[in-house]
Short mmCIF file of C-alpha atoms in Angstrom, two decimals:
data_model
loop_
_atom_site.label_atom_id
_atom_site.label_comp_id
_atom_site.label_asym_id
_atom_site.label_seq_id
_atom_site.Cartn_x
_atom_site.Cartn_y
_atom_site.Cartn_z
CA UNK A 1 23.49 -19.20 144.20
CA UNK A 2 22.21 -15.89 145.19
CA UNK A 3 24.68 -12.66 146.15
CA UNK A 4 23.71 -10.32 148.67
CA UNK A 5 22.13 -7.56 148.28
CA UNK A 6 23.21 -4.45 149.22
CA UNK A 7 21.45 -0.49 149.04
CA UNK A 8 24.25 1.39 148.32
CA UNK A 9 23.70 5.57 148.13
CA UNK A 10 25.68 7.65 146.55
CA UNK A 11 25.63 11.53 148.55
CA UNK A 12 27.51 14.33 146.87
CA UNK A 13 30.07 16.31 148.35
CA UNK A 14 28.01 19.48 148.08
CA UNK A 15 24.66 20.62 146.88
CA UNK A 16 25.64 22.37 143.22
CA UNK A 17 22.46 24.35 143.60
CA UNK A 18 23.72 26.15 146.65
CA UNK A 19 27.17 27.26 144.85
CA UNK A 20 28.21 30.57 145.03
CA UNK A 21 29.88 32.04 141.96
CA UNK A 22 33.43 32.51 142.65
CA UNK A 23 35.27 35.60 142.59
CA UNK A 24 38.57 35.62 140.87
CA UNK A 25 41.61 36.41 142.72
CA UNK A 26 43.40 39.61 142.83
CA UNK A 27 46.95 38.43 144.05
CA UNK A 28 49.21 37.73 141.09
CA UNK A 29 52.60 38.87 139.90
CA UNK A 30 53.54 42.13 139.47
CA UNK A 31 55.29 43.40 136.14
CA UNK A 32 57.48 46.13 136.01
CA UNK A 33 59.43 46.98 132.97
CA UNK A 34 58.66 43.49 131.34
CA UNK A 35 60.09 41.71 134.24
CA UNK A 36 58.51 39.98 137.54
CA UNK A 37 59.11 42.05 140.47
CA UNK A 38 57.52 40.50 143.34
CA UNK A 39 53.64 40.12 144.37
CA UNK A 40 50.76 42.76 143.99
CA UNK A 41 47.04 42.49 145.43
CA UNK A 42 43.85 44.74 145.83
CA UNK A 43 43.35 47.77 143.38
CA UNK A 44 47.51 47.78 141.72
CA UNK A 45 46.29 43.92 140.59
CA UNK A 46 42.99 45.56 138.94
CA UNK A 47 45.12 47.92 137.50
CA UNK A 48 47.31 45.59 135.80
CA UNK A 49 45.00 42.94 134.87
CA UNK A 50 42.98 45.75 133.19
CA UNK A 51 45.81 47.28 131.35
CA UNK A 52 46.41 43.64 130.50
CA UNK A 53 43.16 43.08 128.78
CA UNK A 54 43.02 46.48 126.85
CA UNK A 55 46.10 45.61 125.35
CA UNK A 56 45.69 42.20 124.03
CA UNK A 57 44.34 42.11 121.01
CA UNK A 58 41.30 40.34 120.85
CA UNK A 59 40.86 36.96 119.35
CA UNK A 60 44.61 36.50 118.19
CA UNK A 61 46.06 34.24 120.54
CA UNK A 62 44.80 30.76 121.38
CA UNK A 63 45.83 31.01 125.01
CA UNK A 64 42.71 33.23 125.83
CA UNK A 65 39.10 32.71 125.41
CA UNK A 66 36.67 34.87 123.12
CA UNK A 67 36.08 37.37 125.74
CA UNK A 68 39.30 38.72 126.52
CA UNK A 69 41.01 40.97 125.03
CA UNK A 70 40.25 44.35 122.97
CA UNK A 71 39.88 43.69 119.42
CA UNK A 72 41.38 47.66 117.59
CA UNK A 73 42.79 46.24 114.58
CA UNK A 74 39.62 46.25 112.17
CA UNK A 75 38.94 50.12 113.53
CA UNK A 76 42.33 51.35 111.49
CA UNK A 77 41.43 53.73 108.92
CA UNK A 78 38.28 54.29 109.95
CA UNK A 79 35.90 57.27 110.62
CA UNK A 80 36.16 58.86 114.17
CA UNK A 81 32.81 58.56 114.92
CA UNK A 82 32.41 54.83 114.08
CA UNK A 83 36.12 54.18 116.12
CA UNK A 84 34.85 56.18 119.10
CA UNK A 85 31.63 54.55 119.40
CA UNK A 86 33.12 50.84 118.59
CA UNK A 87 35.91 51.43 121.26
CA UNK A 88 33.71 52.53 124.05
CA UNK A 89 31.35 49.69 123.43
CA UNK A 90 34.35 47.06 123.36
CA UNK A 91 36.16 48.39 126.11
CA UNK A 92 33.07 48.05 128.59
CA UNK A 93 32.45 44.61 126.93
CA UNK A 94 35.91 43.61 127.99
CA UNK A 95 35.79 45.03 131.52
CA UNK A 96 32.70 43.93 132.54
CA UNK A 97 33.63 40.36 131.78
CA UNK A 98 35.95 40.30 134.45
CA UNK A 99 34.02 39.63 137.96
CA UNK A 100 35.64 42.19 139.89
CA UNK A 101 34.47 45.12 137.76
CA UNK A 102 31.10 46.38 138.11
CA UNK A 103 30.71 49.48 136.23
CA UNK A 104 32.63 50.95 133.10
CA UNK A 105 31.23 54.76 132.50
CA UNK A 106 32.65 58.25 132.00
CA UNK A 107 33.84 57.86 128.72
CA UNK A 108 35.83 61.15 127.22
CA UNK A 109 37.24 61.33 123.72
CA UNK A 110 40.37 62.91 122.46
CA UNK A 111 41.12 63.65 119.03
CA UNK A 112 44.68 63.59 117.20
CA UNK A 113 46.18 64.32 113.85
CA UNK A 114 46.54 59.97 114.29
CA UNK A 115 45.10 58.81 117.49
CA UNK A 116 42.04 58.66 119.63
CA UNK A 117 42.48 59.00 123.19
CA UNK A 118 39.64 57.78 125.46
CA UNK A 119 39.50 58.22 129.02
CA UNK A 120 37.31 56.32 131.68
CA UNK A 121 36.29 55.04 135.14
CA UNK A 122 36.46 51.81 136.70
CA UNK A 123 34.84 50.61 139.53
CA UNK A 124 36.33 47.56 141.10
CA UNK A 125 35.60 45.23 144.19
CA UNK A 126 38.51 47.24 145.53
CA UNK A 127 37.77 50.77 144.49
CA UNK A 128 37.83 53.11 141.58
CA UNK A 129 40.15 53.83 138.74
CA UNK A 130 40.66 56.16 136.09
CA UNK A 131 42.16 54.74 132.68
CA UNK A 132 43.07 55.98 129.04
CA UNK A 133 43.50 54.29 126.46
CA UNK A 134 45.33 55.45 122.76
CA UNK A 135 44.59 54.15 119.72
CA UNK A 136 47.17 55.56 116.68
CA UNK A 137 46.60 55.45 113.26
CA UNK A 138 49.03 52.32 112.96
CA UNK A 139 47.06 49.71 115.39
CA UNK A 140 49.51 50.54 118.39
CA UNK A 141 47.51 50.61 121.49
CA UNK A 142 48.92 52.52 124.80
CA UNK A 143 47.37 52.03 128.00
CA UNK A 144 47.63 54.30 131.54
CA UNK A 145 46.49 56.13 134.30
#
């Protein structure tokens, strides 16, 4: 007994070499005062995601992947120099893994009895932002505008 035989091809739905990277969204929740107060988009979104990732410290919590995050902890007790230089390296590290930011630069440095302040720009897919970021002598990290 003999079966048919039949050609059968198998097309994909798309070409994968003709994939665009995709862009991650802006729209998301917004938090105010550690509750959900409706819906944000554009430039507030950028500012919260990146207040979000310069205050999570890096590499503690299994919910997030290696590059998210800003890892301060190991920079406690340290030398000013080596801090400054270690958080102006991590913090562009951070940024620029995010999609929507293109450039990290301007980088100032404040000096206190026990904290480093460090101020910067952002440059987003929806504008620019200025940032600071405070680092005091006990690990706490503070984040604004």
């Amino acid at each position: 007994m003999m079966l048919p035989r039949q050609d059968i091809s198998i097309t994909p739905d798309y070409d994968e070499t003709e994939r665009s990277p995709e862009i991650m969204t802006s729209r998301t929740y917004r938090v105010a005062n550690n509750r959900i107060a409706g819906f944000i988009d554009g430039l507030e979104a950028m500012e919260q995601a990146i207040h979000k990732r310069l205050v999570t410290e890096r590499y503690v919590y299994d919910i997030y992947d290696d590059t998210y995050g800003l890892q301060t902890v190991d920079l406690i007790g340290k030398e000013y120099g080596y801090v400054a230089s270690k958080l102006q390296r991590r913090i562009k590290e951070t940024l620029l893994n995010d999609d929507r930011i293109s450039e990290v630069y301007g980088f100032t440095f404040q000096r206190g009895k026990d904290y480093v302040e460090v101020g910067f720009h952002v440059t987003t897919i929806f504008g620019e932002l200025t940032s600071v970021l405070s680092l005091n002598s006990e690990g706490g990290v503070r984040y604004g505008r």
